[in-house]
């Protein structure tokens, strides 16, 4: 583990962005920001004139990339996703599963366990847990999820979802499925992140889920009822409930740019996380791909399945960051949404998600044109 000094960069700190500043890294951690030792005392000095250093991005909703589908992958495939994600500035991620058979769930959880061993000490996006998108979702709001694998909850089914040996467990659920509110309570009791989504629950049901411990919402606006001035819908409930946070796909396709601006301003950037919701074809260009038992077509950066639904995105966290900058969010606000808030959601904000002495040196350097020039994961440079 080497000592590195990043110098002459604009550095996005939790409370401000400082121009032409330095960061000192030692043993995989940030040791100081601003006041750093002489260049000669570092093994490596990186001059970053004209660049901005953000905390590494944290993606809590990712189905794969670079041709690899998380549901279908083995540990080596997942490692390729993790390499690709690091090249786009992601330093931590949650492999995200669409509803599947119990057998395949068991298999893939074993592969994520193995990934967690493989990734140790490598400069790739670090998988920190698993996100089950469903199986407790509303069939009418299924989007690209396969309803044949959906479950109801009568007190037992949570134990049917296999667990990782270590890591964060998150699930997206609809409060109105049978037993949904009891499920929210059980998830919370067992330390899961209970995230409301794929839902058309009414306000009373959402309030009940909130009271039971659900504090987050999945891909805001997508696969939920929208805002109407005589019916607030799931989205209006999420915007007005101050205790709930949400994540949102900032690709400009799932939610148009003006609506991203409107929703994230209304919610405030302190309560929003950006997600990619990316799927296997991400990074592969346009074409036809087999995914989740269907043919997915990617045309001009949009996915569509045979039922006409959008089937996840082919965007990256970097695309989301660019989008949010383009609609007027400051770098500090963008860092909160891309890094700090998702790290807090996952409970790993003591280790990563902001540029502060003592945290992991998880950093992404963006040049003046908005491209990633380098990603640093726990003090090591990721491959470009
Ligand atoms: Zn998804």
PDB file of N, CA, C and O in Angstrom, residues 114-180:
ATOM      1  N   UNK A 114     -18.380 -15.192  -2.921  1.00  0.00           N
ATOM      2  CA  UNK A 114     -17.057 -15.469  -3.482  1.00  0.00           C
ATOM      3  C   UNK A 114     -16.442 -14.182  -4.066  1.00  0.00           C
ATOM      4  O   UNK A 114     -15.243 -13.937  -3.927  1.00  0.00           O
ATOM      5  N   UNK A 115     -17.285 -13.348  -4.685  1.00  0.00           N
ATOM      6  CA  UNK A 115     -16.815 -12.052  -5.189  1.00  0.00           C
ATOM      7  C   UNK A 115     -16.186 -11.232  -4.067  1.00  0.00           C
ATOM      8  O   UNK A 115     -15.148 -10.596  -4.243  1.00  0.00           O
ATOM      9  N   UNK A 116     -16.816 -11.266  -2.899  1.00  0.00           N
ATOM     10  CA  UNK A 116     -16.316 -10.457  -1.787  1.00  0.00           C
ATOM     11  C   UNK A 116     -14.920 -10.905  -1.347  1.00  0.00           C
ATOM     12  O   UNK A 116     -14.143 -10.103  -0.860  1.00  0.00           O
ATOM     13  N   UNK A 117     -14.627 -12.187  -1.541  1.00  0.00           N
ATOM     14  CA  UNK A 117     -13.257 -12.644  -1.277  1.00  0.00           C
ATOM     15  C   UNK A 117     -12.323 -12.196  -2.392  1.00  0.00           C
ATOM     16  O   UNK A 117     -11.224 -11.701  -2.140  1.00  0.00           O
ATOM     17  N   UNK A 118     -12.789 -12.369  -3.652  1.00  0.00           N
ATOM     18  CA  UNK A 118     -11.946 -12.020  -4.811  1.00  0.00           C
ATOM     19  C   UNK A 118     -11.599 -10.546  -4.868  1.00  0.00           C
ATOM     20  O   UNK A 118     -10.513 -10.161  -5.300  1.00  0.00           O
ATOM     21  N   UNK A 119     -12.544  -9.680  -4.472  1.00  0.00           N
ATOM     22  CA  UNK A 119     -12.352  -8.233  -4.651  1.00  0.00           C
ATOM     23  C   UNK A 119     -11.405  -7.633  -3.619  1.00  0.00           C
ATOM     24  O   UNK A 119     -10.888  -6.531  -3.819  1.00  0.00           O
ATOM     25  N   UNK A 120     -11.175  -8.348  -2.520  1.00  0.00           N
ATOM     26  CA  UNK A 120     -10.380  -7.791  -1.427  1.00  0.00           C
ATOM     27  C   UNK A 120      -8.991  -7.399  -1.931  1.00  0.00           C
ATOM     28  O   UNK A 120      -8.306  -8.216  -2.561  1.00  0.00           O
ATOM     29  N   UNK A 121      -8.601  -6.175  -1.677  1.00  0.00           N
ATOM     30  CA  UNK A 121      -7.279  -5.698  -2.076  1.00  0.00           C
ATOM     31  C   UNK A 121      -7.170  -5.326  -3.539  1.00  0.00           C
ATOM     32  O   UNK A 121      -6.090  -4.941  -3.997  1.00  0.00           O
ATOM     33  N   UNK A 122      -8.265  -5.441  -4.296  1.00  0.00           N
ATOM     34  CA  UNK A 122      -8.213  -5.063  -5.717  1.00  0.00           C
ATOM     35  C   UNK A 122      -8.886  -3.698  -5.911  1.00  0.00           C
ATOM     36  O   UNK A 122      -9.888  -3.411  -5.263  1.00  0.00           O
ATOM     37  N   UNK A 123      -8.343  -2.899  -6.844  1.00  0.00           N
ATOM     38  CA  UNK A 123      -8.946  -1.578  -7.081  1.00  0.00           C
ATOM     39  C   UNK A 123     -10.159  -1.674  -8.015  1.00  0.00           C
ATOM     40  O   UNK A 123     -10.141  -1.172  -9.130  1.00  0.00           O
ATOM     41  N   UNK A 124     -11.196  -2.347  -7.544  1.00  0.00           N
ATOM     42  CA  UNK A 124     -12.456  -2.477  -8.281  1.00  0.00           C
ATOM     43  C   UNK A 124     -13.567  -1.978  -7.360  1.00  0.00           C
ATOM     44  O   UNK A 124     -13.379  -1.917  -6.138  1.00  0.00           O
ATOM     45  N   UNK A 125     -14.708  -1.640  -7.945  1.00  0.00           N
ATOM     46  CA  UNK A 125     -15.848  -1.242  -7.114  1.00  0.00           C
ATOM     47  C   UNK A 125     -16.139  -2.378  -6.139  1.00  0.00           C
ATOM     48  O   UNK A 125     -16.260  -3.536  -6.542  1.00  0.00           O
ATOM     49  N   UNK A 126     -16.236  -2.060  -4.863  1.00  0.00           N
ATOM     50  CA  UNK A 126     -16.385  -3.094  -3.844  1.00  0.00           C
ATOM     51  C   UNK A 126     -17.864  -3.406  -3.612  1.00  0.00           C
ATOM     52  O   UNK A 126     -18.652  -2.516  -3.252  1.00  0.00           O
ATOM     53  N   UNK A 127     -18.237  -4.659  -3.820  1.00  0.00           N
ATOM     54  CA  UNK A 127     -19.604  -5.074  -3.500  1.00  0.00           C
ATOM     55  C   UNK A 127     -19.734  -5.061  -1.981  1.00  0.00           C
ATOM     56  O   UNK A 127     -18.886  -5.608  -1.277  1.00  0.00           O
ATOM     57  N   UNK A 128     -20.775  -4.423  -1.481  1.00  0.00           N
ATOM     58  CA  UNK A 128     -20.931  -4.313  -0.026  1.00  0.00           C
ATOM     59  C   UNK A 128     -22.163  -5.045   0.486  1.00  0.00           C
ATOM     60  O   UNK A 128     -22.423  -5.049   1.680  1.00  0.00           O
ATOM     61  N   UNK A 129     -22.930  -5.652  -0.415  1.00  0.00           N
ATOM     62  CA  UNK A 129     -24.126  -6.358   0.028  1.00  0.00           C
ATOM     63  C   UNK A 129     -24.909  -6.845  -1.164  1.00  0.00           C
ATOM     64  O   UNK A 129     -24.347  -7.045  -2.248  1.00  0.00           O
ATOM     65  N   UNK A 130     -26.211  -7.038  -0.947  1.00  0.00           N
ATOM     66  CA  UNK A 130     -27.081  -7.460  -2.051  1.00  0.00           C
ATOM     67  C   UNK A 130     -28.407  -6.717  -1.937  1.00  0.00           C
ATOM     68  O   UNK A 130     -28.897  -6.452  -0.837  1.00  0.00           O
ATOM     69  N   UNK A 131     -28.933  -6.371  -3.086  1.00  0.00           N
ATOM     70  CA  UNK A 131     -30.243  -5.713  -3.149  1.00  0.00           C
ATOM     71  C   UNK A 131     -31.194  -6.628  -3.917  1.00  0.00           C
ATOM     72  O   UNK A 131     -30.974  -6.897  -5.094  1.00  0.00           O
ATOM     73  N   UNK A 132     -32.188  -7.142  -3.208  1.00  0.00           N
ATOM     74  CA  UNK A 132     -33.256  -7.900  -3.868  1.00  0.00           C
ATOM     75  C   UNK A 132     -34.328  -6.912  -4.324  1.00  0.00           C
ATOM     76  O   UNK A 132     -35.041  -6.346  -3.489  1.00  0.00           O
ATOM     77  N   UNK A 133     -34.451  -6.734  -5.629  1.00  0.00           N
ATOM     78  CA  UNK A 133     -35.520  -5.870  -6.150  1.00  0.00           C
ATOM     79  C   UNK A 133     -36.746  -6.765  -6.344  1.00  0.00           C
ATOM     80  O   UNK A 133     -36.806  -7.525  -7.286  1.00  0.00           O
ATOM     81  N   UNK A 134     -37.748  -6.670  -5.475  1.00  0.00           N
ATOM     82  CA  UNK A 134     -38.748  -7.706  -5.325  1.00  0.00           C
ATOM     83  C   UNK A 134     -38.137  -8.753  -4.406  1.00  0.00           C
ATOM     84  O   UNK A 134     -37.041  -8.553  -3.895  1.00  0.00           O
ATOM     85  N   UNK A 135     -38.781  -9.821  -4.069  1.00  0.00           N
ATOM     86  CA  UNK A 135     -39.882 -10.470  -4.740  1.00  0.00           C
ATOM     87  C   UNK A 135     -41.258 -10.025  -4.259  1.00  0.00           C
ATOM     88  O   UNK A 135     -42.275 -10.456  -4.813  1.00  0.00           O
ATOM     89  N   UNK A 136     -41.279  -9.140  -3.240  1.00  0.00           N
ATOM     90  CA  UNK A 136     -42.568  -8.721  -2.681  1.00  0.00           C
ATOM     91  C   UNK A 136     -43.013  -7.440  -3.388  1.00  0.00           C
ATOM     92  O   UNK A 136     -43.000  -6.359  -2.799  1.00  0.00           O
ATOM     93  N   UNK A 137     -43.357  -7.571  -4.663  1.00  0.00           N
ATOM     94  CA  UNK A 137     -43.709  -6.394  -5.456  1.00  0.00           C
ATOM     95  C   UNK A 137     -45.123  -6.547  -5.996  1.00  0.00           C
ATOM     96  O   UNK A 137     -45.686  -7.646  -6.008  1.00  0.00           O
ATOM     97  N   UNK A 138     -45.690  -5.425  -6.443  1.00  0.00           N
ATOM     98  CA  UNK A 138     -47.051  -5.444  -6.997  1.00  0.00           C
ATOM     99  C   UNK A 138     -46.983  -5.807  -8.483  1.00  0.00           C
ATOM    100  O   UNK A 138     -46.314  -5.125  -9.262  1.00  0.00           O
ATOM    101  N   UNK A 139     -47.701  -6.881  -8.845  1.00  0.00           N
ATOM    102  CA  UNK A 139     -47.676  -7.340 -10.244  1.00  0.00           C
ATOM    103  C   UNK A 139     -48.057  -6.246 -11.225  1.00  0.00           C
ATOM    104  O   UNK A 139     -47.557  -6.196 -12.343  1.00  0.00           O
ATOM    105  N   UNK A 140     -48.961  -5.374 -10.789  1.00  0.00           N
ATOM    106  CA  UNK A 140     -49.426  -4.316 -11.702  1.00  0.00           C
ATOM    107  C   UNK A 140     -48.349  -3.262 -11.928  1.00  0.00           C
ATOM    108  O   UNK A 140     -48.467  -2.436 -12.831  1.00  0.00           O
ATOM    109  N   UNK A 141     -47.329  -3.248 -11.087  1.00  0.00           N
ATOM    110  CA  UNK A 141     -46.261  -2.257 -11.225  1.00  0.00           C
ATOM    111  C   UNK A 141     -44.922  -2.984 -11.427  1.00  0.00           C
ATOM    112  O   UNK A 141     -43.891  -2.570 -10.917  1.00  0.00           O
ATOM    113  N   UNK A 142     -44.968  -4.090 -12.190  1.00  0.00           N
ATOM    114  CA  UNK A 142     -43.786  -4.959 -12.224  1.00  0.00           C
ATOM    115  C   UNK A 142     -42.664  -4.416 -13.103  1.00  0.00           C
ATOM    116  O   UNK A 142     -41.505  -4.793 -12.931  1.00  0.00           O
ATOM    117  N   UNK A 143     -42.990  -3.495 -14.050  1.00  0.00           N
ATOM    118  CA  UNK A 143     -41.918  -3.020 -14.937  1.00  0.00           C
ATOM    119  C   UNK A 143     -41.309  -4.203 -15.660  1.00  0.00           C
ATOM    120  O   UNK A 143     -42.021  -5.012 -16.260  1.00  0.00           O
ATOM    121  N   UNK A 144     -39.997  -4.357 -15.567  1.00  0.00           N
ATOM    122  CA  UNK A 144     -39.319  -5.460 -16.258  1.00  0.00           C
ATOM    123  C   UNK A 144     -39.160  -6.694 -15.371  1.00  0.00           C
ATOM    124  O   UNK A 144     -38.566  -7.683 -15.782  1.00  0.00           O
ATOM    125  N   UNK A 145     -39.684  -6.639 -14.127  1.00  0.00           N
ATOM    126  CA  UNK A 145     -39.538  -7.794 -13.233  1.00  0.00           C
ATOM    127  C   UNK A 145     -40.500  -8.896 -13.652  1.00  0.00           C
ATOM    128  O   UNK A 145     -41.580  -8.629 -14.171  1.00  0.00           O
ATOM    129  N   UNK A 146     -40.105 -10.164 -13.399  1.00  0.00           N
ATOM    130  CA  UNK A 146     -40.945 -11.297 -13.808  1.00  0.00           C
ATOM    131  C   UNK A 146     -41.886 -11.695 -12.672  1.00  0.00           C
ATOM    132  O   UNK A 146     -41.448 -12.258 -11.669  1.00  0.00           O
ATOM    133  N   UNK A 147     -43.201 -11.418 -12.855  1.00  0.00           N
ATOM    134  CA  UNK A 147     -44.162 -11.652 -11.758  1.00  0.00           C
ATOM    135  C   UNK A 147     -44.274 -13.112 -11.342  1.00  0.00           C
ATOM    136  O   UNK A 147     -44.719 -13.384 -10.227  1.00  0.00           O
ATOM    137  N   UNK A 148     -43.878 -14.062 -12.208  1.00  0.00           N
ATOM    138  CA  UNK A 148     -44.034 -15.471 -11.799  1.00  0.00           C
ATOM    139  C   UNK A 148     -43.200 -15.818 -10.566  1.00  0.00           C
ATOM    140  O   UNK A 148     -43.455 -16.817  -9.910  1.00  0.00           O
ATOM    141  N   UNK A 149     -42.219 -14.986 -10.253  1.00  0.00           N
ATOM    142  CA  UNK A 149     -41.394 -15.265  -9.061  1.00  0.00           C
ATOM    143  C   UNK A 149     -41.822 -14.443  -7.838  1.00  0.00           C
ATOM    144  O   UNK A 149     -41.182 -14.509  -6.795  1.00  0.00           O
ATOM    145  N   UNK A 150     -42.867 -13.636  -7.974  1.00  0.00           N
ATOM    146  CA  UNK A 150     -43.278 -12.781  -6.857  1.00  0.00           C
ATOM    147  C   UNK A 150     -43.812 -13.625  -5.706  1.00  0.00           C
ATOM    148  O   UNK A 150     -44.355 -14.706  -5.908  1.00  0.00           O
ATOM    149  N   UNK A 151     -43.666 -13.095  -4.498  1.00  0.00           N
ATOM    150  CA  UNK A 151     -44.164 -13.790  -3.305  1.00  0.00           C
ATOM    151  C   UNK A 151     -45.059 -12.855  -2.484  1.00  0.00           C
ATOM    152  O   UNK A 151     -44.952 -11.630  -2.579  1.00  0.00           O
ATOM    153  N   UNK A 152     -45.911 -13.489  -1.668  1.00  0.00           N
ATOM    154  CA  UNK A 152     -46.653 -12.774  -0.623  1.00  0.00           C
ATOM    155  C   UNK A 152     -45.929 -13.042   0.689  1.00  0.00           C
ATOM    156  O   UNK A 152     -45.087 -13.920   0.764  1.00  0.00           O
ATOM    157  N   UNK A 153     -46.307 -12.291   1.739  1.00  0.00           N
ATOM    158  CA  UNK A 153     -45.624 -12.468   3.020  1.00  0.00           C
ATOM    159  C   UNK A 153     -46.627 -12.879   4.096  1.00  0.00           C
ATOM    160  O   UNK A 153     -47.592 -12.166   4.356  1.00  0.00           O
ATOM    161  N   UNK A 154     -46.412 -14.051   4.704  1.00  0.00           N
ATOM    162  CA  UNK A 154     -47.269 -14.418   5.840  1.00  0.00           C
ATOM    163  C   UNK A 154     -46.424 -14.709   7.078  1.00  0.00           C
ATOM    164  O   UNK A 154     -46.834 -15.430   7.978  1.00  0.00           O
ATOM    165  N   UNK A 155     -45.239 -14.118   7.110  1.00  0.00           N
ATOM    166  CA  UNK A 155     -44.396 -14.256   8.295  1.00  0.00           C
ATOM    167  C   UNK A 155     -43.160 -15.103   8.067  1.00  0.00           C
ATOM    168  O   UNK A 155     -42.227 -15.081   8.865  1.00  0.00           O
ATOM    169  N   UNK A 156     -43.114 -15.863   6.959  1.00  0.00           N
ATOM    170  CA  UNK A 156     -42.029 -16.824   6.775  1.00  0.00           C
ATOM    171  C   UNK A 156     -41.124 -16.549   5.573  1.00  0.00           C
ATOM    172  O   UNK A 156     -39.959 -16.916   5.593  1.00  0.00           O
ATOM    173  N   UNK A 157     -41.690 -15.918   4.535  1.00  0.00           N
ATOM    174  CA  UNK A 157     -40.991 -15.932   3.242  1.00  0.00           C
ATOM    175  C   UNK A 157     -39.651 -15.196   3.253  1.00  0.00           C
ATOM    176  O   UNK A 157     -38.814 -15.426   2.383  1.00  0.00           O
ATOM    177  N   UNK A 158     -39.444 -14.323   4.234  1.00  0.00           N
ATOM    178  CA  UNK A 158     -38.164 -13.613   4.257  1.00  0.00           C
ATOM    179  C   UNK A 158     -37.007 -14.591   4.431  1.00  0.00           C
ATOM    180  O   UNK A 158     -35.923 -14.402   3.876  1.00  0.00           O
ATOM    181  N   UNK A 159     -37.273 -15.661   5.172  1.00  0.00           N
ATOM    182  CA  UNK A 159     -36.205 -16.649   5.394  1.00  0.00           C
ATOM    183  C   UNK A 159     -35.889 -17.429   4.115  1.00  0.00           C
ATOM    184  O   UNK A 159     -34.876 -18.118   4.030  1.00  0.00           O
ATOM    185  N   UNK A 160     -36.775 -17.319   3.092  1.00  0.00           N
ATOM    186  CA  UNK A 160     -36.503 -17.997   1.814  1.00  0.00           C
ATOM    187  C   UNK A 160     -35.512 -17.218   0.958  1.00  0.00           C
ATOM    188  O   UNK A 160     -35.017 -17.735  -0.044  1.00  0.00           O
ATOM    189  N   UNK A 161     -35.251 -15.968   1.324  1.00  0.00           N
ATOM    190  CA  UNK A 161     -34.252 -15.198   0.559  1.00  0.00           C
ATOM    191  C   UNK A 161     -32.884 -15.466   1.167  1.00  0.00           C
ATOM    192  O   UNK A 161     -32.631 -15.113   2.320  1.00  0.00           O
ATOM    193  N   UNK A 162     -31.989 -16.105   0.422  1.00  0.00           N
ATOM    194  CA  UNK A 162     -30.678 -16.441   0.988  1.00  0.00           C
ATOM    195  C   UNK A 162     -29.890 -15.192   1.385  1.00  0.00           C
ATOM    196  O   UNK A 162     -30.034 -14.137   0.761  1.00  0.00           O
ATOM    197  N   UNK A 163     -29.080 -15.337   2.427  1.00  0.00           N
ATOM    198  CA  UNK A 163     -28.281 -14.214   2.948  1.00  0.00           C
ATOM    199  C   UNK A 163     -26.816 -14.408   2.601  1.00  0.00           C
ATOM    200  O   UNK A 163     -26.322 -15.538   2.547  1.00  0.00           O
ATOM    201  N   UNK A 164     -26.142 -13.283   2.475  1.00  0.00           N
ATOM    202  CA  UNK A 164     -24.682 -13.301   2.336  1.00  0.00           C
ATOM    203  C   UNK A 164     -24.052 -13.632   3.682  1.00  0.00           C
ATOM    204  O   UNK A 164     -24.654 -13.394   4.729  1.00  0.00           O
ATOM    205  N   UNK A 165     -22.813 -14.113   3.627  1.00  0.00           N
ATOM    206  CA  UNK A 165     -22.089 -14.341   4.893  1.00  0.00           C
ATOM    207  C   UNK A 165     -21.861 -13.019   5.615  1.00  0.00           C
ATOM    208  O   UNK A 165     -21.956 -12.938   6.834  1.00  0.00           O
ATOM    209  N   UNK A 166     -21.541 -11.972   4.826  1.00  0.00           N
ATOM    210  CA  UNK A 166     -21.319 -10.627   5.365  1.00  0.00           C
ATOM    211  C   UNK A 166     -21.932  -9.630   4.406  1.00  0.00           C
ATOM    212  O   UNK A 166     -21.913  -9.864   3.215  1.00  0.00           O
ATOM    213  N   UNK A 167     -22.367  -8.505   4.929  1.00  0.00           N
ATOM    214  CA  UNK A 167     -22.802  -7.454   4.026  1.00  0.00           C
ATOM    215  C   UNK A 167     -24.183  -6.925   4.324  1.00  0.00           C
ATOM    216  O   UNK A 167     -24.890  -7.415   5.209  1.00  0.00           O
ATOM    217  N   UNK A 168     -24.529  -5.907   3.550  1.00  0.00           N
ATOM    218  CA  UNK A 168     -25.788  -5.192   3.720  1.00  0.00           C
ATOM    219  C   UNK A 168     -26.878  -5.918   2.921  1.00  0.00           C
ATOM    220  O   UNK A 168     -26.632  -6.353   1.796  1.00  0.00           O
ATOM    221  N   UNK A 169     -28.047  -6.046   3.521  1.00  0.00           N
ATOM    222  CA  UNK A 169     -29.187  -6.646   2.817  1.00  0.00           C
ATOM    223  C   UNK A 169     -30.279  -5.595   2.638  1.00  0.00           C
ATOM    224  O   UNK A 169     -30.653  -4.917   3.591  1.00  0.00           O
ATOM    225  N   UNK A 170     -30.717  -5.491   1.404  1.00  0.00           N
ATOM    226  CA  UNK A 170     -31.721  -4.468   1.067  1.00  0.00           C
ATOM    227  C   UNK A 170     -32.778  -5.126   0.206  1.00  0.00           C
ATOM    228  O   UNK A 170     -32.459  -6.007  -0.601  1.00  0.00           O
ATOM    229  N   UNK A 171     -34.025  -4.733   0.366  1.00  0.00           N
ATOM    230  CA  UNK A 171     -35.030  -5.213  -0.586  1.00  0.00           C
ATOM    231  C   UNK A 171     -36.004  -4.104  -0.925  1.00  0.00           C
ATOM    232  O   UNK A 171     -36.306  -3.246  -0.096  1.00  0.00           O
ATOM    233  N   UNK A 172     -36.432  -4.123  -2.175  1.00  0.00           N
ATOM    234  CA  UNK A 172     -37.492  -3.230  -2.635  1.00  0.00           C
ATOM    235  C   UNK A 172     -38.794  -4.004  -2.563  1.00  0.00           C
ATOM    236  O   UNK A 172     -38.884  -5.117  -3.093  1.00  0.00           O
ATOM    237  N   UNK A 173     -39.794  -3.426  -1.893  1.00  0.00           N
ATOM    238  CA  UNK A 173     -41.061  -4.138  -1.695  1.00  0.00           C
ATOM    239  C   UNK A 173     -42.221  -3.168  -1.853  1.00  0.00           C
ATOM    240  O   UNK A 173     -42.064  -1.952  -1.710  1.00  0.00           O
ATOM    241  N   UNK A 174     -43.396  -3.733  -2.138  1.00  0.00           N
ATOM    242  CA  UNK A 174     -44.621  -2.944  -2.235  1.00  0.00           C
ATOM    243  C   UNK A 174     -45.431  -3.158  -0.962  1.00  0.00           C
ATOM    244  O   UNK A 174     -45.781  -4.297  -0.640  1.00  0.00           O
ATOM    245  N   UNK A 175     -45.740  -2.101  -0.220  1.00  0.00           N
ATOM    246  CA  UNK A 175     -46.473  -2.271   1.045  1.00  0.00           C
ATOM    247  C   UNK A 175     -47.832  -2.941   0.876  1.00  0.00           C
ATOM    248  O   UNK A 175     -48.326  -3.567   1.812  1.00  0.00           O
ATOM    249  N   UNK A 176     -48.427  -2.837  -0.328  1.00  0.00           N
ATOM    250  CA  UNK A 176     -49.777  -3.378  -0.495  1.00  0.00           C
ATOM    251  C   UNK A 176     -49.816  -4.866  -0.816  1.00  0.00           C
ATOM    252  O   UNK A 176     -50.893  -5.445  -0.902  1.00  0.00           O
ATOM    253  N   UNK A 177     -48.662  -5.521  -1.006  1.00  0.00           N
ATOM    254  CA  UNK A 177     -48.724  -6.979  -1.195  1.00  0.00           C
ATOM    255  C   UNK A 177     -49.224  -7.586   0.106  1.00  0.00           C
ATOM    256  O   UNK A 177     -49.090  -6.986   1.180  1.00  0.00           O
ATOM    257  N   UNK A 178     -49.811  -8.762   0.002  1.00  0.00           N
ATOM    258  CA  UNK A 178     -50.340  -9.396   1.205  1.00  0.00           C
ATOM    259  C   UNK A 178     -49.252  -9.482   2.265  1.00  0.00           C
ATOM    260  O   UNK A 178     -48.161  -9.987   2.005  1.00  0.00           O
ATOM    261  N   UNK A 179     -49.515  -8.939   3.442  1.00  0.00           N
ATOM    262  CA  UNK A 179     -48.538  -8.972   4.523  1.00  0.00           C
ATOM    263  C   UNK A 179     -47.440  -7.936   4.393  1.00  0.00           C
ATOM    264  O   UNK A 179     -46.446  -7.986   5.123  1.00  0.00           O
ATOM    265  N   UNK A 180     -47.606  -6.955   3.498  1.00  0.00           N
ATOM    266  CA  UNK A 180     -46.533  -6.005   3.182  1.00  0.00           C
ATOM    267  C   UNK A 180     -46.080  -5.152   4.357  1.00  0.00           C
ATOM    268  O   UNK A 180     -44.886  -4.885   4.512  1.00  0.00           O
TER     269      UNK A 180
END
